[in-house]
XYZ file of C-alpha atoms in Angstrom:
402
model
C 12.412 -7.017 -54.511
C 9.195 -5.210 -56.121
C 6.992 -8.290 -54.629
C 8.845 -7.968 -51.094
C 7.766 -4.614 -51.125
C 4.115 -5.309 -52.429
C 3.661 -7.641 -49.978
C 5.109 -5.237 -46.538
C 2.596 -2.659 -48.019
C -0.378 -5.535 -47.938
C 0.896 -6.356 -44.092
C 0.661 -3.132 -43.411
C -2.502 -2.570 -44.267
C -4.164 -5.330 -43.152
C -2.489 -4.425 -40.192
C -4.085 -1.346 -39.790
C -7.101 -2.126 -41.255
C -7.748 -4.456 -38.165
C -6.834 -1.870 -35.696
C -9.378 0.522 -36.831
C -11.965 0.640 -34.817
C -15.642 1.291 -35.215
C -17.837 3.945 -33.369
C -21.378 2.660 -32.403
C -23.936 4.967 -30.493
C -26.001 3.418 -27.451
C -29.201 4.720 -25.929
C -30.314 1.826 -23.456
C -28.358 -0.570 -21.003
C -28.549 -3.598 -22.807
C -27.075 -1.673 -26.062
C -24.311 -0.757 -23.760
C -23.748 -4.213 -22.401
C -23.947 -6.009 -26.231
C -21.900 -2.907 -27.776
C -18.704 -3.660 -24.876
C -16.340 -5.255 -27.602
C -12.698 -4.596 -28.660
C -11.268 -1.969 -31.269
C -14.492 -0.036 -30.531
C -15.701 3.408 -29.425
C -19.045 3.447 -27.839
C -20.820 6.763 -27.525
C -23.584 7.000 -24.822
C -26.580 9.195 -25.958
C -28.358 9.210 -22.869
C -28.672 10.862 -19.274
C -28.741 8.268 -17.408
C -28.707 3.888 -18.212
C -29.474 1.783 -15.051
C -27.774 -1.603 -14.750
C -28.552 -4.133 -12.012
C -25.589 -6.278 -12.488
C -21.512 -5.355 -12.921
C -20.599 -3.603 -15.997
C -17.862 -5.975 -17.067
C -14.754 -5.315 -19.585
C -13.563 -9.037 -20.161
C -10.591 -9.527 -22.273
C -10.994 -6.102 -23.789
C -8.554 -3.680 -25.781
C -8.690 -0.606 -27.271
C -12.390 0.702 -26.250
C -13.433 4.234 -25.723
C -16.782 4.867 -23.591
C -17.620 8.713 -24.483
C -20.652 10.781 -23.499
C -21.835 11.842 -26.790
C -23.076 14.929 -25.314
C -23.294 16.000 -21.938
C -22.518 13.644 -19.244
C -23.877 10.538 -19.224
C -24.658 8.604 -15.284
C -24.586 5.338 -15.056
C -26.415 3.820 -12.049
C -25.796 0.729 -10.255
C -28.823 -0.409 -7.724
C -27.685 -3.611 -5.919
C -24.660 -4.854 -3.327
C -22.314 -5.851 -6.494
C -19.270 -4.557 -8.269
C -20.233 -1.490 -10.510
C -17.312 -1.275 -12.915
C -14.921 -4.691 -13.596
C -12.064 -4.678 -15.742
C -10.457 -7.602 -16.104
C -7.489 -8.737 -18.667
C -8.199 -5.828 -20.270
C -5.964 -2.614 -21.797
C -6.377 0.159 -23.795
C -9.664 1.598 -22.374
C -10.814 5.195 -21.661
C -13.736 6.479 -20.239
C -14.243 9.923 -20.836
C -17.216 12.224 -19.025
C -19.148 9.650 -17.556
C -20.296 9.478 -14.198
C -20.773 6.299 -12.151
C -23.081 5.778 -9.126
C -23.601 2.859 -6.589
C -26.304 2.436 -4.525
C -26.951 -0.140 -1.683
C -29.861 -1.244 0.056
C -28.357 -3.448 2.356
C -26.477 -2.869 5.445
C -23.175 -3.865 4.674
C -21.205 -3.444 1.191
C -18.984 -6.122 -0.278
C -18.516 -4.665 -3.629
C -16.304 -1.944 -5.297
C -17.265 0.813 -7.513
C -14.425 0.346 -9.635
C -12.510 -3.295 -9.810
C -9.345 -3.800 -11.824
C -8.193 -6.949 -12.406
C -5.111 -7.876 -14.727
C -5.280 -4.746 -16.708
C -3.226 -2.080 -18.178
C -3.404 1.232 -20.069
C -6.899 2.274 -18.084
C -8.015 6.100 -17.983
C -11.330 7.555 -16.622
C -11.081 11.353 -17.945
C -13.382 14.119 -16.937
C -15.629 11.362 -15.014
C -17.112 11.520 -11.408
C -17.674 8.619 -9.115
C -19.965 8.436 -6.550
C -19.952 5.168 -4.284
C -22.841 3.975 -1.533
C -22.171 6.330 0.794
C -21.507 2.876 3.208
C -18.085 1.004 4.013
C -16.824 0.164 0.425
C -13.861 0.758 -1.519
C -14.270 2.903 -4.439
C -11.191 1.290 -6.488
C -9.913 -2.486 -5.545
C -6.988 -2.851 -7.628
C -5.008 -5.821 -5.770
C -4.541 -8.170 -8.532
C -3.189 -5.477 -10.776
C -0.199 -6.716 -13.365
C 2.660 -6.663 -11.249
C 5.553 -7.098 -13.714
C 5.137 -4.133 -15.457
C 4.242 -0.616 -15.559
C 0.179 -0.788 -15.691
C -0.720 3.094 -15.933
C -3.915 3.511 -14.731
C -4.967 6.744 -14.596
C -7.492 8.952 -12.951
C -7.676 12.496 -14.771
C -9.957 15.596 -13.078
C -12.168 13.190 -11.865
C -14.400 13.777 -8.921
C -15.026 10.959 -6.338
C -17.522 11.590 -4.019
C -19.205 9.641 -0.873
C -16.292 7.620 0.075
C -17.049 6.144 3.521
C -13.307 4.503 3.918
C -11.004 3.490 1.518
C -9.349 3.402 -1.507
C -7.578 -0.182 -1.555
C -4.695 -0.873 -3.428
C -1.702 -3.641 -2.699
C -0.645 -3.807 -6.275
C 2.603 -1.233 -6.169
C 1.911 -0.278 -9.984
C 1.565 2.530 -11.619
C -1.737 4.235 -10.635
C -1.771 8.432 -10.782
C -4.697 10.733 -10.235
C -4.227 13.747 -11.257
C -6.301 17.394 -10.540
C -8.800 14.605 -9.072
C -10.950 15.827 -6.061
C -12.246 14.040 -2.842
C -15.167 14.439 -1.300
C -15.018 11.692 2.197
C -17.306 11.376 5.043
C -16.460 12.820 8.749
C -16.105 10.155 10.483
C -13.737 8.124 8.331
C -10.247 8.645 7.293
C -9.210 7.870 3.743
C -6.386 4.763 3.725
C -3.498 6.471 1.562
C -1.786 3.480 -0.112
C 1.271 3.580 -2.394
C -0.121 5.603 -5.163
C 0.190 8.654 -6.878
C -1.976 11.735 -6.045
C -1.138 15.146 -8.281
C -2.802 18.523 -7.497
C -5.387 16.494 -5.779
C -7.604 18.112 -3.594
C -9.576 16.769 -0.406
C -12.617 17.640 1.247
C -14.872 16.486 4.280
C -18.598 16.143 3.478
C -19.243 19.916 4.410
C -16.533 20.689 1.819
C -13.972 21.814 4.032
C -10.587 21.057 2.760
C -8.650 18.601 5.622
C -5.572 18.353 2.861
C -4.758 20.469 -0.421
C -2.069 18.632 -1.723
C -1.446 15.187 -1.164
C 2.446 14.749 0.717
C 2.641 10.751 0.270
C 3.918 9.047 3.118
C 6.334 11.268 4.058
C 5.194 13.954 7.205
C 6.628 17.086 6.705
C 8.368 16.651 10.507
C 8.926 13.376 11.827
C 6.516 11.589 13.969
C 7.667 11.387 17.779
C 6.862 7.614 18.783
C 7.805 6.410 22.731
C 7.462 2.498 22.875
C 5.275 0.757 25.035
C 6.190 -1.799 27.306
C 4.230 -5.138 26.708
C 5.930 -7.828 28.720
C 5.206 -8.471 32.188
C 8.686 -10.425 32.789
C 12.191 -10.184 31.224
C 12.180 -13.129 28.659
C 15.315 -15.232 30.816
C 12.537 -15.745 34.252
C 9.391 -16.703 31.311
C 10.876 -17.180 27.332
C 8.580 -15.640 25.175
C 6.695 -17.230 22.275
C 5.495 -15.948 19.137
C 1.992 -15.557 20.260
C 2.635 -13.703 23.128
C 4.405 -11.406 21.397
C 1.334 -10.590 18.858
C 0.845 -11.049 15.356
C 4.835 -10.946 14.283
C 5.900 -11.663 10.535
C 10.074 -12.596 10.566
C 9.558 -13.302 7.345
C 8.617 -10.222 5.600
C 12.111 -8.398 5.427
C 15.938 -9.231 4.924
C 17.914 -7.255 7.379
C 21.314 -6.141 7.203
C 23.401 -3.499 9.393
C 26.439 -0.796 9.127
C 28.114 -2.796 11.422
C 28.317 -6.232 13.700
C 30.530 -7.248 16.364
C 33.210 -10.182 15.215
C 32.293 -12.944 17.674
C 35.508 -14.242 19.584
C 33.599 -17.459 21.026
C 31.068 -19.608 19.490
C 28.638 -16.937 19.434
C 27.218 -14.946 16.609
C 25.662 -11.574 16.624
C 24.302 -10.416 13.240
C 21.142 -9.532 11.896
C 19.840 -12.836 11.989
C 19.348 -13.008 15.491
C 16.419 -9.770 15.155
C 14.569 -11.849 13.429
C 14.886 -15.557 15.208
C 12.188 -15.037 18.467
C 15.316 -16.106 20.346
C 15.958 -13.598 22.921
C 19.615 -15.551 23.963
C 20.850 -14.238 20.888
C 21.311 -10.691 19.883
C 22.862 -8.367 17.045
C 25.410 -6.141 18.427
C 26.575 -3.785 16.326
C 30.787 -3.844 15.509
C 32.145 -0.088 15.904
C 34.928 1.103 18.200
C 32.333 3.319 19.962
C 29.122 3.162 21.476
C 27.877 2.413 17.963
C 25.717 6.005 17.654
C 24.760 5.967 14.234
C 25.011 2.993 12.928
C 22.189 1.368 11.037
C 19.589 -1.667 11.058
C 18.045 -1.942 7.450
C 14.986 -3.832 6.796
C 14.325 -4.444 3.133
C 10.549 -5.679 2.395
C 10.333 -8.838 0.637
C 6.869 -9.872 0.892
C 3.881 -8.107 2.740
C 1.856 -11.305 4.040
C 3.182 -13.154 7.333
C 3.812 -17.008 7.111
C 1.403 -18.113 9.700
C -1.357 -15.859 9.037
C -1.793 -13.847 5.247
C -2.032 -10.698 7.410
C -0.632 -7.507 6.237
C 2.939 -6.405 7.519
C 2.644 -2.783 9.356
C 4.764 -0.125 10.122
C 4.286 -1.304 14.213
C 6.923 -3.491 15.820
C 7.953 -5.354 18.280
C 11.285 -4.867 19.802
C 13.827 -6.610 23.298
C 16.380 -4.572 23.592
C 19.863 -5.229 24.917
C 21.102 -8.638 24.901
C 19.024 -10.635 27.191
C 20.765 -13.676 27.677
C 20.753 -13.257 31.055
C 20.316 -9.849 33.581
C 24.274 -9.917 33.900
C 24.525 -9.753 29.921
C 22.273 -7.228 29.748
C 23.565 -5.351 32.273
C 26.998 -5.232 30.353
C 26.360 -3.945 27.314
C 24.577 -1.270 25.912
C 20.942 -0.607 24.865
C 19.354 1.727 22.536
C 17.669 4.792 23.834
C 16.526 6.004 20.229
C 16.209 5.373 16.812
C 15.769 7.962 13.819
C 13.350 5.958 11.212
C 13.984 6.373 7.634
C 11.605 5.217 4.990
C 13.509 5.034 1.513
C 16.047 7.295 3.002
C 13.470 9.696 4.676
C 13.195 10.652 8.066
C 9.534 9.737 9.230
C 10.223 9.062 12.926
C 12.325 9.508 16.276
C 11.855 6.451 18.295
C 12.347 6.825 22.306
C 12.622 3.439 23.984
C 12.688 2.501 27.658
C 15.692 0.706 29.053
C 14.262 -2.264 29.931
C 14.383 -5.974 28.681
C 11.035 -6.529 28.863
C 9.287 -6.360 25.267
C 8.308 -3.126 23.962
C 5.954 -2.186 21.206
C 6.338 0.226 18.952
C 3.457 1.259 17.857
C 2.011 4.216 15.290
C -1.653 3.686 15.836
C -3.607 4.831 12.890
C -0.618 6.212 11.208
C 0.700 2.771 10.420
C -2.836 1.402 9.448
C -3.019 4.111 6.704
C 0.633 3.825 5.521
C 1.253 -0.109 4.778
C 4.798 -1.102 3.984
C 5.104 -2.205 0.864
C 7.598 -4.811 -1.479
C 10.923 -3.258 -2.531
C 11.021 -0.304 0.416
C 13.855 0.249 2.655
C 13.717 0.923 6.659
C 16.200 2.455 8.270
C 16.895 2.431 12.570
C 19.781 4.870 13.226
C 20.709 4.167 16.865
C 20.642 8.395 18.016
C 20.973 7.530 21.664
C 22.227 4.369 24.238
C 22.142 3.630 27.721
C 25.847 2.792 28.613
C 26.196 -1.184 30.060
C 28.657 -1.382 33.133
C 31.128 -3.984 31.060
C 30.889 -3.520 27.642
C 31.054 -0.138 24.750
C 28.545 -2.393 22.750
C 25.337 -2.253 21.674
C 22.221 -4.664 21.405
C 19.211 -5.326 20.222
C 17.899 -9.431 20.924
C 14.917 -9.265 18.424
C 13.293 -6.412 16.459
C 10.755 -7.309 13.994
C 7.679 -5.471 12.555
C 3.913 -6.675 13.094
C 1.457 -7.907 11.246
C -2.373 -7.018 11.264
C -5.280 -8.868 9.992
């Protein structure tokens, strides 16, 4: 028993003798770039370092990069990534300030790329991009499976011409950060986490003080557009004609659908088909006011094209078999939208069975769907059909953009 315990004393300090890490102080670039190694804490003593390639952080854990003093720039002069982490966890840097410039006319790289990694912070640090279309923080092949906590803590960003991009739906929080973005552009708010963030134009007027996520504070009034020329029994529609539609993106239930009597079928299915002889009606003794279409995202990329699904759609309403069926039964006047159970829109659509698009312009360019959310159609309003108390909607599915 006395060796046992000898030996879980050695283990343990082995243990920790190989997590300790050392502290080495740099004063040029390529002490940085040959001091970047794991169970380390690097401590800049110097204003500024200039790099003309990507600062990388390969394979990397537990490494500190610390301004031994005051802040410490570091300056990136060419049309390449600044910052990369990749496979990498466990790394802070605190009070340093990172700044791209370009010489060209158009930007392909990222100030900050993080690929595979976990457990990132940048603490008291500022980050100044080109000034030209780039994304300040790509983060799309971020660990999926698990929580990856990437954090952005009073840090400044400044000359941010578009975007921050991010498809990853992990973990990422900035928090007391501030934004400084150009006029013309609007900054893409993906599904991340802002906290006490603050925004700013380029004269430093605040457009936002606290960011609201996706979520308007009054829902967004949104009156389809008709896109059709013909009703699709005189000319069937195809998917083309239709524009850019991903069926494949979302499994859709309903509150309700009508027991079919004949051979016919009418649930959810049919939405998503592109055959506008079939339709979901929904099943209640009434007009069916209320009752629900859920779409549940499953993927974000279409089959026939990888474009990104969008909060636009494309809907035929009524059953349009035929102009008697449609005739007969009902059709949807409006919808309430809900995303995750939140009212973001009142839909208003015109009683015809021509196509209609409905569309939220820049709204849904800024506010991408994304894997695991829920939207809800609540049917608020119908126009009555001369036959039938029933109502129906042939196809309804969201677009996709490139």
């Amino acid at each position: 028993m006395k060796y046992i315990f000898l030996l879980l004393i050695l283990f343990i300090t082995l243990q920790t003798s190989c997590q300790q890490r050392d502290t080495v102080t740099v004063t040029t670039t390529k002490e940085f770039i040959h001091a970047i190694k794991s169970n380390r804490v690097i401590k800049v003593n110097s204003k500024r370092l200039n790099f003309k390639q990507t600062l990388q952080f390969n394979h990397i854990t537990n490494l500190s990069v610390i301004s031994k003093k005051e802040a410490s720039t570091l300056f990136f002069d060419g049309n390449f990534n600044a910052v990369s982490i990749r496979n990498s966890k466990n790394i802070l840097l605190s009070q340093i300030n990172l700044e791209m410039k370009i010489n060209t006319a158009y930007c392909r790289a990222h100030t900050i790329q993080l690929l595979e990694s976990k457990n990132i912070t940048f603490n008291n640090c500022s980050i100044s991009g080109s000034g030209k279309d780039c994304s300040h923080l790509d983060a799309d092949d971020l660990i999926k499976s698990e929580r990856s906590d990437i954090s952005f803590e009073n840090v400044i960003f400044k000359d941010i011409p578009s975007k921050i991009n991010d498809d990853c739906k992990t973990n990422i929080a900035f928090k007391t950060c501030t934004f400084y973005v150009s006029e013309k552009e609007k900054v893409v708010y993906p599904h991340l986490d802002f906290q006490n963030c603050t925004f700013f134009r380029s004269n430093q007027v605040p457009f936002l003080k606290k960011y609201n996520g996706f979520y308007p504070k009054k829902p967004v009034l949104v009156n389809a557009e008709i896109i059709a020329k013909n009703p699709p029994w005189l000319y069937p529609y195809d998917e083309g004609e239709l524009g850019g539609l991903c069926n494949n993106t979302c499994k859709v239930s309903a509150s309700s659908t009508l027991s079919a009597k004949t051979k016919n079928s009418y649930t959810t299915k049919n939405l998503i088909d592109f055959d506008t002889n079939t339709a979901w009606v929904e099943g209640k003794n009434d007009s069916g006011i209320k009752e629900r279409i859920t779409y549940k995202v499953t993927d974000i990329l279409g089959d026939a094209e990888s474009w990104r699904m969008s909060l636009d759609a494309t809907i035929v309403n009524g059953y349009t078999k035929n102009l008697n069926t449609w005739k007969n039964n009902n059709r949807v006047k409006s919808f309430n939208m809900y995303r995750n159970g939140i009212l973001i829109a009142q839909i208003n659509l015109n009683d015809t069975p021509k196509a209609q698009k409905i569309n939220f312009g820049e709204i849904g360019y800024q506010n991408f769907p994304n894997i695991g959310e829920t939207f809800e159609f609540e049917i608020t309003g119908i126009y009555p059909g001369n036959k039938f108390d029933d109502t129906a909607v042939s196809l309804f599915i969201f677009s996709c953009h490139p």
